[in-house]
Amino acid sequence: MRRLLIAGNWKMNCGPYDAAELLEGLKAKKAEVDEHVDVLVCPPFVSIGMAVKYLYDTDIQVGAQNLHFEENGAFTGEISGSMLAESGCNYVIIGHSERRQYFGETDETVNRRTQKALKHKLAPIICVGESLKQRKAGDHYDLVKDQIKAALNGINEEQVLDVVIAYEPIWAIGTGETATPGQAQEMHEYIRKILAGLYNQETADSVNILYGGSMKPANAQELLSQPDVDGGLIGGASLDADSFSEIITIAEDLA
């Protein structure tokens, strides 16, 4: 049985001082989480240590927003999987649309980062999704299929059980727009079919597929009630302790 996963992606927000304030608020509201729900926050690199410190005695885990595909070396400004694992991370976001759009992330580098994450026992949250133009052109299914197949190239059946897929309709990120629950379910169901084709149905049924397009308290229940929506990759709402904890509570009620 899949557990709901509520993941907060802080993006480029909250240095250590602001992180401490946010974490204090979150800890006060949700230090304990229902056993059927997983919760994590993914701060900027400079605030990971603060998050690990504040959350060590809670049920909330810590993840990162990216990692490099090399172990070490002359890669100024980059962070390796071993560094993240040593810092206390359990998850890492890979291939977010903003990384693809602004920083040259490709399907190939997503695959390399995924393999490196798995090597260091970090659960990769692989982001896939289409732009509004691609959806209107009817290319969204083929695009998502190609992204998933490329990301999972060389990943075996045992390894993929530690992978999380996050569907992010790019047209709904930071715009206030949200895919309808029906649209979200339709794509999530399709992603599960892709996984079944790459592996088998039992494996596909074990992989968490998150919705990553402007989930907030007002729409979380409808989205999380869909049979193939296994949680959310939360952006803006994760920067507010009240909103994020409310989404967690909604997930707990549904679990």
PDB file of C-alpha atoms in Angstrom:
ATOM      1  CA  MET A   1       0.000   0.000   0.000  1.00  0.00           C
ATOM      2  CA  ARG A   2       1.377   3.395  -1.030  1.00  0.00           C
ATOM      3  CA  ARG A   3       1.854   5.999   1.685  1.00  0.00           C
ATOM      4  CA  LEU A   4       0.915   9.594   0.959  1.00  0.00           C
ATOM      5  CA  LEU A   5       3.976  11.825   0.659  1.00  0.00           C
ATOM      6  CA  ILE A   6       3.790  15.562   1.314  1.00  0.00           C
ATOM      7  CA  ALA A   7       7.022  17.273   0.232  1.00  0.00           C
ATOM      8  CA  GLY A   8       7.793  20.965   0.610  1.00  0.00           C
ATOM      9  CA  ASN A   9      10.042  22.505  -2.040  1.00  0.00           C
ATOM     10  CA  TRP A  10      11.257  25.799  -0.607  1.00  0.00           C
ATOM     11  CA  LYS A  11      13.074  26.738  -3.829  1.00  0.00           C
ATOM     12  CA  MET A  12      15.370  29.773  -3.347  1.00  0.00           C
ATOM     13  CA  ASN A  13      13.723  30.887  -0.131  1.00  0.00           C
ATOM     14  CA  CYS A  14      14.637  30.787   3.570  1.00  0.00           C
ATOM     15  CA  GLY A  15      18.253  31.115   4.561  1.00  0.00           C
ATOM     16  CA  PRO A  16      19.172  29.681   7.969  1.00  0.00           C
ATOM     17  CA  TYR A  17      17.482  32.379  10.058  1.00  0.00           C
ATOM     18  CA  ASP A  18      14.191  32.331   8.136  1.00  0.00           C
ATOM     19  CA  ALA A  19      14.396  28.547   7.969  1.00  0.00           C
ATOM     20  CA  ALA A  20      14.644  28.332  11.745  1.00  0.00           C
ATOM     21  CA  GLU A  21      11.514  30.450  12.144  1.00  0.00           C
ATOM     22  CA  LEU A  22       9.560  28.391   9.616  1.00  0.00           C
ATOM     23  CA  LEU A  23      10.740  25.105  11.098  1.00  0.00           C
ATOM     24  CA  GLU A  24       9.811  26.214  14.609  1.00  0.00           C
ATOM     25  CA  GLY A  25       6.282  26.897  13.414  1.00  0.00           C
ATOM     26  CA  LEU A  26       6.042  23.633  11.534  1.00  0.00           C
ATOM     27  CA  LYS A  27       7.494  21.656  14.418  1.00  0.00           C
ATOM     28  CA  ALA A  28       4.984  23.172  16.823  1.00  0.00           C
ATOM     29  CA  LYS A  29       2.103  22.073  14.615  1.00  0.00           C
ATOM     30  CA  LYS A  30       3.282  18.778  13.133  1.00  0.00           C
ATOM     31  CA  ALA A  31       6.121  17.218  15.110  1.00  0.00           C
ATOM     32  CA  GLU A  32       4.181  13.946  14.904  1.00  0.00           C
ATOM     33  CA  VAL A  33       2.653  12.714  11.662  1.00  0.00           C
ATOM     34  CA  ASP A  34       0.249   9.851  10.988  1.00  0.00           C
ATOM     35  CA  GLU A  35       2.111   6.601  10.339  1.00  0.00           C
ATOM     36  CA  HIS A  36       0.558   6.325   6.870  1.00  0.00           C
ATOM     37  CA  VAL A  37       1.870   9.715   5.719  1.00  0.00           C
ATOM     38  CA  ASP A  38       5.454  10.777   4.956  1.00  0.00           C
ATOM     39  CA  VAL A  39       6.442  14.439   5.192  1.00  0.00           C
ATOM     40  CA  LEU A  40       9.618  16.199   4.166  1.00  0.00           C
ATOM     41  CA  VAL A  41      10.962  19.665   3.503  1.00  0.00           C
ATOM     42  CA  CYS A  42      13.562  20.496   0.856  1.00  0.00           C
ATOM     43  CA  PRO A  43      15.347  23.713   1.838  1.00  0.00           C
ATOM     44  CA  PRO A  44      18.158  25.477  -0.048  1.00  0.00           C
ATOM     45  CA  PHE A  45      21.558  23.872   0.524  1.00  0.00           C
ATOM     46  CA  VAL A  46      22.589  26.481   3.109  1.00  0.00           C
ATOM     47  CA  SER A  47      19.568  25.639   5.304  1.00  0.00           C
ATOM     48  CA  ILE A  48      19.744  21.837   5.171  1.00  0.00           C
ATOM     49  CA  GLY A  49      21.827  21.693   8.352  1.00  0.00           C
ATOM     50  CA  MET A  50      19.347  23.913  10.155  1.00  0.00           C
ATOM     51  CA  ALA A  51      16.450  21.714   9.027  1.00  0.00           C
ATOM     52  CA  VAL A  52      18.176  18.519  10.161  1.00  0.00           C
ATOM     53  CA  LYS A  53      18.905  20.121  13.534  1.00  0.00           C
ATOM     54  CA  TYR A  54      15.360  21.344  14.118  1.00  0.00           C
ATOM     55  CA  LEU A  55      13.580  18.237  12.834  1.00  0.00           C
ATOM     56  CA  TYR A  56      15.755  15.455  14.243  1.00  0.00           C
ATOM     57  CA  ASP A  57      13.171  14.549  16.918  1.00  0.00           C
ATOM     58  CA  THR A  58      10.120  14.833  14.658  1.00  0.00           C
ATOM     59  CA  ASP A  59       8.495  12.691  11.958  1.00  0.00           C
ATOM     60  CA  ILE A  60       9.484  15.200   9.268  1.00  0.00           C
ATOM     61  CA  GLN A  61      12.342  14.288   6.956  1.00  0.00           C
ATOM     62  CA  VAL A  62      14.747  16.513   5.032  1.00  0.00           C
ATOM     63  CA  GLY A  63      15.561  16.524   1.329  1.00  0.00           C
ATOM     64  CA  ALA A  64      17.565  18.621  -1.124  1.00  0.00           C
ATOM     65  CA  GLN A  65      16.608  20.399  -4.334  1.00  0.00           C
ATOM     66  CA  ASN A  66      19.353  19.031  -6.602  1.00  0.00           C
ATOM     67  CA  LEU A  67      22.617  17.102  -6.696  1.00  0.00           C
ATOM     68  CA  HIS A  68      25.524  16.695  -9.089  1.00  0.00           C
ATOM     69  CA  PHE A  69      26.138  13.452 -10.939  1.00  0.00           C
ATOM     70  CA  GLU A  70      29.829  13.276 -10.037  1.00  0.00           C
ATOM     71  CA  GLU A  71      31.202  12.205  -6.667  1.00  0.00           C
ATOM     72  CA  ASN A  72      33.570  15.164  -6.260  1.00  0.00           C
ATOM     73  CA  GLY A  73      35.969  17.340  -8.208  1.00  0.00           C
ATOM     74  CA  ALA A  74      36.314  20.723  -9.844  1.00  0.00           C
ATOM     75  CA  PHE A  75      32.624  21.563 -10.075  1.00  0.00           C
ATOM     76  CA  THR A  76      32.369  24.935  -8.375  1.00  0.00           C
ATOM     77  CA  GLY A  77      28.998  25.598  -6.802  1.00  0.00           C
ATOM     78  CA  GLU A  78      27.803  21.987  -6.976  1.00  0.00           C
ATOM     79  CA  ILE A  79      26.808  19.485  -4.271  1.00  0.00           C
ATOM     80  CA  SER A  80      27.340  15.715  -4.448  1.00  0.00           C
ATOM     81  CA  GLY A  81      25.084  12.906  -3.344  1.00  0.00           C
ATOM     82  CA  SER A  82      27.545  11.820  -0.675  1.00  0.00           C
ATOM     83  CA  MET A  83      27.528  15.336   0.783  1.00  0.00           C
ATOM     84  CA  LEU A  84      23.731  15.346   0.956  1.00  0.00           C
ATOM     85  CA  ALA A  85      23.605  11.921   2.574  1.00  0.00           C
ATOM     86  CA  GLU A  86      26.246  12.947   5.098  1.00  0.00           C
ATOM     87  CA  SER A  87      24.252  16.109   5.850  1.00  0.00           C
ATOM     88  CA  GLY A  88      21.186  14.077   6.816  1.00  0.00           C
ATOM     89  CA  CYS A  89      19.079  14.173   3.651  1.00  0.00           C
ATOM     90  CA  ASN A  90      16.767  11.304   2.722  1.00  0.00           C
ATOM     91  CA  TYR A  91      15.353  12.646  -0.554  1.00  0.00           C
ATOM     92  CA  VAL A  92      16.464  14.847  -3.434  1.00  0.00           C
ATOM     93  CA  ILE A  93      14.427  16.616  -6.112  1.00  0.00           C
ATOM     94  CA  ILE A  94      15.724  15.973  -9.629  1.00  0.00           C
ATOM     95  CA  GLY A  95      14.782  17.583 -12.939  1.00  0.00           C
ATOM     96  CA  HIS A  96      12.402  20.237 -11.652  1.00  0.00           C
ATOM     97  CA  SER A  97      10.991  22.266 -14.525  1.00  0.00           C
ATOM     98  CA  GLU A  98      12.848  25.340 -13.274  1.00  0.00           C
ATOM     99  CA  ARG A  99      16.132  23.403 -13.457  1.00  0.00           C
ATOM    100  CA  ARG A 100      15.268  22.315 -16.982  1.00  0.00           C
ATOM    101  CA  GLN A 101      14.165  25.783 -18.078  1.00  0.00           C
ATOM    102  CA  TYR A 102      16.809  27.987 -16.466  1.00  0.00           C
ATOM    103  CA  PHE A 103      19.830  25.781 -15.826  1.00  0.00           C
ATOM    104  CA  GLY A 104      20.142  23.459 -18.793  1.00  0.00           C
ATOM    105  CA  GLU A 105      18.902  20.263 -17.158  1.00  0.00           C
ATOM    106  CA  THR A 106      18.296  17.558 -19.759  1.00  0.00           C
ATOM    107  CA  ASP A 107      16.748  14.101 -19.761  1.00  0.00           C
ATOM    108  CA  GLU A 108      20.274  12.670 -19.829  1.00  0.00           C
ATOM    109  CA  THR A 109      21.482  14.621 -16.792  1.00  0.00           C
ATOM    110  CA  VAL A 110      18.254  13.765 -14.941  1.00  0.00           C
ATOM    111  CA  ASN A 111      19.080  10.103 -15.480  1.00  0.00           C
ATOM    112  CA  ARG A 112      22.666  10.535 -14.304  1.00  0.00           C
ATOM    113  CA  ARG A 113      21.566  12.411 -11.197  1.00  0.00           C
ATOM    114  CA  THR A 114      18.914   9.765 -10.472  1.00  0.00           C
ATOM    115  CA  GLN A 115      21.484   6.992 -10.606  1.00  0.00           C
ATOM    116  CA  LYS A 116      23.792   8.933  -8.304  1.00  0.00           C
ATOM    117  CA  ALA A 117      20.981   9.612  -5.821  1.00  0.00           C
ATOM    118  CA  LEU A 118      20.116   5.936  -5.634  1.00  0.00           C
ATOM    119  CA  LYS A 119      23.762   5.043  -5.108  1.00  0.00           C
ATOM    120  CA  HIS A 120      23.791   7.200  -1.986  1.00  0.00           C
ATOM    121  CA  LYS A 121      20.443   5.925  -0.660  1.00  0.00           C
ATOM    122  CA  LEU A 122      18.689   9.181  -1.480  1.00  0.00           C
ATOM    123  CA  ALA A 123      15.157   8.764  -2.791  1.00  0.00           C
ATOM    124  CA  PRO A 124      14.989  10.750  -6.049  1.00  0.00           C
ATOM    125  CA  ILE A 125      11.858  12.797  -6.683  1.00  0.00           C
ATOM    126  CA  ILE A 126      11.935  12.919 -10.484  1.00  0.00           C
ATOM    127  CA  CYS A 127       9.929  15.802 -11.937  1.00  0.00           C
ATOM    128  CA  VAL A 128       8.157  15.504 -15.275  1.00  0.00           C
ATOM    129  CA  GLY A 129       5.561  17.662 -16.964  1.00  0.00           C
ATOM    130  CA  GLU A 130       4.518  19.794 -19.874  1.00  0.00           C
ATOM    131  CA  SER A 131       4.155  23.458 -20.724  1.00  0.00           C
ATOM    132  CA  LEU A 132       0.823  25.002 -21.697  1.00  0.00           C
ATOM    133  CA  LYS A 133       1.958  25.108 -25.333  1.00  0.00           C
ATOM    134  CA  GLN A 134       2.788  21.401 -25.292  1.00  0.00           C
ATOM    135  CA  ARG A 135      -0.527  20.531 -23.683  1.00  0.00           C
ATOM    136  CA  LYS A 136      -2.516  22.585 -26.194  1.00  0.00           C
ATOM    137  CA  ALA A 137      -0.623  20.882 -29.021  1.00  0.00           C
ATOM    138  CA  GLY A 138      -1.558  17.488 -27.604  1.00  0.00           C
ATOM    139  CA  ASP A 139       2.081  16.551 -27.029  1.00  0.00           C
ATOM    140  CA  HIS A 140       1.883  16.211 -23.244  1.00  0.00           C
ATOM    141  CA  TYR A 141       1.480  12.444 -23.109  1.00  0.00           C
ATOM    142  CA  ASP A 142       4.389  11.693 -25.414  1.00  0.00           C
ATOM    143  CA  LEU A 143       6.558  14.273 -23.652  1.00  0.00           C
ATOM    144  CA  VAL A 144       5.925  12.836 -20.192  1.00  0.00           C
ATOM    145  CA  LYS A 145       6.467   9.295 -21.469  1.00  0.00           C
ATOM    146  CA  ASP A 146       9.810  10.268 -23.014  1.00  0.00           C
ATOM    147  CA  GLN A 147      10.891  12.075 -19.831  1.00  0.00           C
ATOM    148  CA  ILE A 148      10.110   9.059 -17.643  1.00  0.00           C
ATOM    149  CA  LYS A 149      11.728   6.522 -19.948  1.00  0.00           C
ATOM    150  CA  ALA A 150      14.884   8.625 -20.142  1.00  0.00           C
ATOM    151  CA  ALA A 151      15.011   9.294 -16.398  1.00  0.00           C
ATOM    152  CA  LEU A 152      14.678   5.597 -15.568  1.00  0.00           C
ATOM    153  CA  ASN A 153      17.103   4.319 -18.183  1.00  0.00           C
ATOM    154  CA  GLY A 154      19.274   1.693 -16.481  1.00  0.00           C
ATOM    155  CA  ILE A 155      17.178   1.749 -13.270  1.00  0.00           C
ATOM    156  CA  ASN A 156      16.124  -1.777 -12.379  1.00  0.00           C
ATOM    157  CA  GLU A 157      12.913  -3.010 -10.774  1.00  0.00           C
ATOM    158  CA  GLU A 158      14.335  -3.076  -7.272  1.00  0.00           C
ATOM    159  CA  GLN A 159      15.787   0.421  -7.554  1.00  0.00           C
ATOM    160  CA  VAL A 160      12.630   2.012  -8.943  1.00  0.00           C
ATOM    161  CA  LEU A 161      10.780   1.127  -5.743  1.00  0.00           C
ATOM    162  CA  ASP A 162      12.807   3.914  -4.103  1.00  0.00           C
ATOM    163  CA  VAL A 163      11.928   6.424  -6.841  1.00  0.00           C
ATOM    164  CA  VAL A 164       9.187   9.042  -6.577  1.00  0.00           C
ATOM    165  CA  ILE A 165       7.689  10.637  -9.692  1.00  0.00           C
ATOM    166  CA  ALA A 166       6.327  14.177  -9.434  1.00  0.00           C
ATOM    167  CA  TYR A 167       4.003  15.342 -12.197  1.00  0.00           C
ATOM    168  CA  GLU A 168       4.219  19.103 -12.499  1.00  0.00           C
ATOM    169  CA  PRO A 169       2.084  20.749 -15.164  1.00  0.00           C
ATOM    170  CA  ILE A 170       4.452  23.637 -15.832  1.00  0.00           C
ATOM    171  CA  TRP A 171       1.552  25.904 -16.703  1.00  0.00           C
ATOM    172  CA  ALA A 172       0.300  25.548 -13.111  1.00  0.00           C
ATOM    173  CA  ILE A 173       3.539  26.302 -11.249  1.00  0.00           C
ATOM    174  CA  GLY A 174       3.587  29.683  -9.548  1.00  0.00           C
ATOM    175  CA  THR A 175       0.723  30.885 -11.712  1.00  0.00           C
ATOM    176  CA  GLY A 176      -2.151  30.244  -9.345  1.00  0.00           C
ATOM    177  CA  GLU A 177      -3.569  27.898 -11.960  1.00  0.00           C
ATOM    178  CA  THR A 178      -4.144  24.291 -10.987  1.00  0.00           C
ATOM    179  CA  ALA A 179      -4.915  21.227 -13.009  1.00  0.00           C
ATOM    180  CA  THR A 180      -8.387  19.974 -12.186  1.00  0.00           C
ATOM    181  CA  PRO A 181      -8.497  16.826 -10.066  1.00  0.00           C
ATOM    182  CA  GLY A 182      -9.628  14.995 -13.191  1.00  0.00           C
ATOM    183  CA  GLN A 183      -6.680  16.268 -15.232  1.00  0.00           C
ATOM    184  CA  ALA A 184      -4.273  15.338 -12.461  1.00  0.00           C
ATOM    185  CA  GLN A 185      -5.720  11.840 -12.107  1.00  0.00           C
ATOM    186  CA  GLU A 186      -5.667  11.323 -15.869  1.00  0.00           C
ATOM    187  CA  MET A 187      -1.941  12.049 -16.101  1.00  0.00           C
ATOM    188  CA  HIS A 188      -1.062  10.170 -12.929  1.00  0.00           C
ATOM    189  CA  GLU A 189      -2.907   7.107 -14.182  1.00  0.00           C
ATOM    190  CA  TYR A 190      -1.050   7.404 -17.473  1.00  0.00           C
ATOM    191  CA  ILE A 191       2.304   7.636 -15.659  1.00  0.00           C
ATOM    192  CA  ARG A 192       1.472   4.476 -13.727  1.00  0.00           C
ATOM    193  CA  LYS A 193       0.725   2.716 -17.008  1.00  0.00           C
ATOM    194  CA  ILE A 194       4.131   3.810 -18.319  1.00  0.00           C
ATOM    195  CA  LEU A 195       5.769   2.345 -15.213  1.00  0.00           C
ATOM    196  CA  ALA A 196       3.829  -0.891 -15.659  1.00  0.00           C
ATOM    197  CA  GLY A 197       5.087  -1.112 -19.233  1.00  0.00           C
ATOM    198  CA  LEU A 198       8.676  -0.482 -18.186  1.00  0.00           C
ATOM    199  CA  TYR A 199       8.523  -2.899 -15.229  1.00  0.00           C
ATOM    200  CA  ASN A 200       5.269  -4.615 -14.211  1.00  0.00           C
ATOM    201  CA  GLN A 201       1.928  -3.680 -12.663  1.00  0.00           C
ATOM    202  CA  GLU A 202       2.905  -4.664  -9.130  1.00  0.00           C
ATOM    203  CA  THR A 203       5.960  -2.422  -9.266  1.00  0.00           C
ATOM    204  CA  ALA A 204       3.993   0.422 -10.841  1.00  0.00           C
ATOM    205  CA  ASP A 205       1.414   0.177  -8.069  1.00  0.00           C
ATOM    206  CA  SER A 206       4.184   0.609  -5.481  1.00  0.00           C
ATOM    207  CA  VAL A 207       5.675   3.847  -6.853  1.00  0.00           C
ATOM    208  CA  ASN A 208       4.521   7.164  -5.412  1.00  0.00           C
ATOM    209  CA  ILE A 209       3.358   9.721  -7.967  1.00  0.00           C
ATOM    210  CA  LEU A 210       3.035  13.249  -6.575  1.00  0.00           C
ATOM    211  CA  TYR A 211       1.136  16.205  -7.957  1.00  0.00           C
ATOM    212  CA  GLY A 212       3.366  19.264  -8.242  1.00  0.00           C
ATOM    213  CA  GLY A 213       1.285  22.150  -9.529  1.00  0.00           C
ATOM    214  CA  SER A 214       0.167  24.747  -6.962  1.00  0.00           C
ATOM    215  CA  MET A 215      -1.333  22.418  -4.360  1.00  0.00           C
ATOM    216  CA  LYS A 216      -2.682  24.369  -1.401  1.00  0.00           C
ATOM    217  CA  PRO A 217      -5.154  23.782   1.440  1.00  0.00           C
ATOM    218  CA  ALA A 218      -8.089  24.860  -0.715  1.00  0.00           C
ATOM    219  CA  ASN A 219      -7.562  22.131  -3.337  1.00  0.00           C
ATOM    220  CA  ALA A 220      -5.506  19.505  -1.499  1.00  0.00           C
ATOM    221  CA  GLN A 221      -8.391  17.285  -0.487  1.00  0.00           C
ATOM    222  CA  GLU A 222      -9.806  16.995  -4.007  1.00  0.00           C
ATOM    223  CA  LEU A 223      -6.384  16.315  -5.500  1.00  0.00           C
ATOM    224  CA  LEU A 224      -5.251  13.865  -2.836  1.00  0.00           C
ATOM    225  CA  SER A 225      -8.544  11.978  -3.085  1.00  0.00           C
ATOM    226  CA  GLN A 226      -7.718  10.873  -6.634  1.00  0.00           C
ATOM    227  CA  PRO A 227      -6.714   7.179  -6.729  1.00  0.00           C
ATOM    228  CA  ASP A 228      -3.354   7.724  -8.443  1.00  0.00           C
ATOM    229  CA  VAL A 229      -2.349  10.971  -6.700  1.00  0.00           C
ATOM    230  CA  ASP A 230      -0.063   9.862  -3.869  1.00  0.00           C
ATOM    231  CA  GLY A 231       0.828  13.227  -2.403  1.00  0.00           C
ATOM    232  CA  GLY A 232       2.124  16.622  -3.383  1.00  0.00           C
ATOM    233  CA  LEU A 233       5.329  18.445  -4.194  1.00  0.00           C
ATOM    234  CA  ILE A 234       4.367  21.729  -2.561  1.00  0.00           C
ATOM    235  CA  GLY A 235       5.937  25.052  -3.491  1.00  0.00           C
ATOM    236  CA  GLY A 236       4.504  28.297  -2.154  1.00  0.00           C
ATOM    237  CA  ALA A 237       2.259  26.711   0.478  1.00  0.00           C
ATOM    238  CA  SER A 238       5.255  24.972   2.066  1.00  0.00           C
ATOM    239  CA  LEU A 239       6.693  28.371   3.031  1.00  0.00           C
ATOM    240  CA  ASP A 240       3.836  28.959   5.458  1.00  0.00           C
ATOM    241  CA  ALA A 241       3.709  26.679   8.493  1.00  0.00           C
ATOM    242  CA  ASP A 242      -0.083  26.970   8.795  1.00  0.00           C
ATOM    243  CA  SER A 243      -0.758  26.140   5.145  1.00  0.00           C
ATOM    244  CA  PHE A 244       1.748  23.301   4.977  1.00  0.00           C
ATOM    245  CA  SER A 245       0.534  21.727   8.207  1.00  0.00           C
ATOM    246  CA  GLU A 246      -3.056  22.012   6.977  1.00  0.00           C
ATOM    247  CA  ILE A 247      -2.164  20.060   3.845  1.00  0.00           C
ATOM    248  CA  ILE A 248      -0.473  17.427   6.013  1.00  0.00           C
ATOM    249  CA  THR A 249      -3.618  17.167   8.138  1.00  0.00           C
ATOM    250  CA  ILE A 250      -5.737  16.710   5.019  1.00  0.00           C
ATOM    251  CA  ALA A 251      -3.417  13.899   3.904  1.00  0.00           C
ATOM    252  CA  GLU A 252      -3.647  12.292   7.346  1.00  0.00           C
ATOM    253  CA  ASP A 253      -7.446  12.354   7.185  1.00  0.00           C
ATOM    254  CA  LEU A 254      -7.343  10.618   3.808  1.00  0.00           C
ATOM    255  CA  ALA A 255      -4.651   8.056   4.670  1.00  0.00           C
TER     256      ALA A 255
END
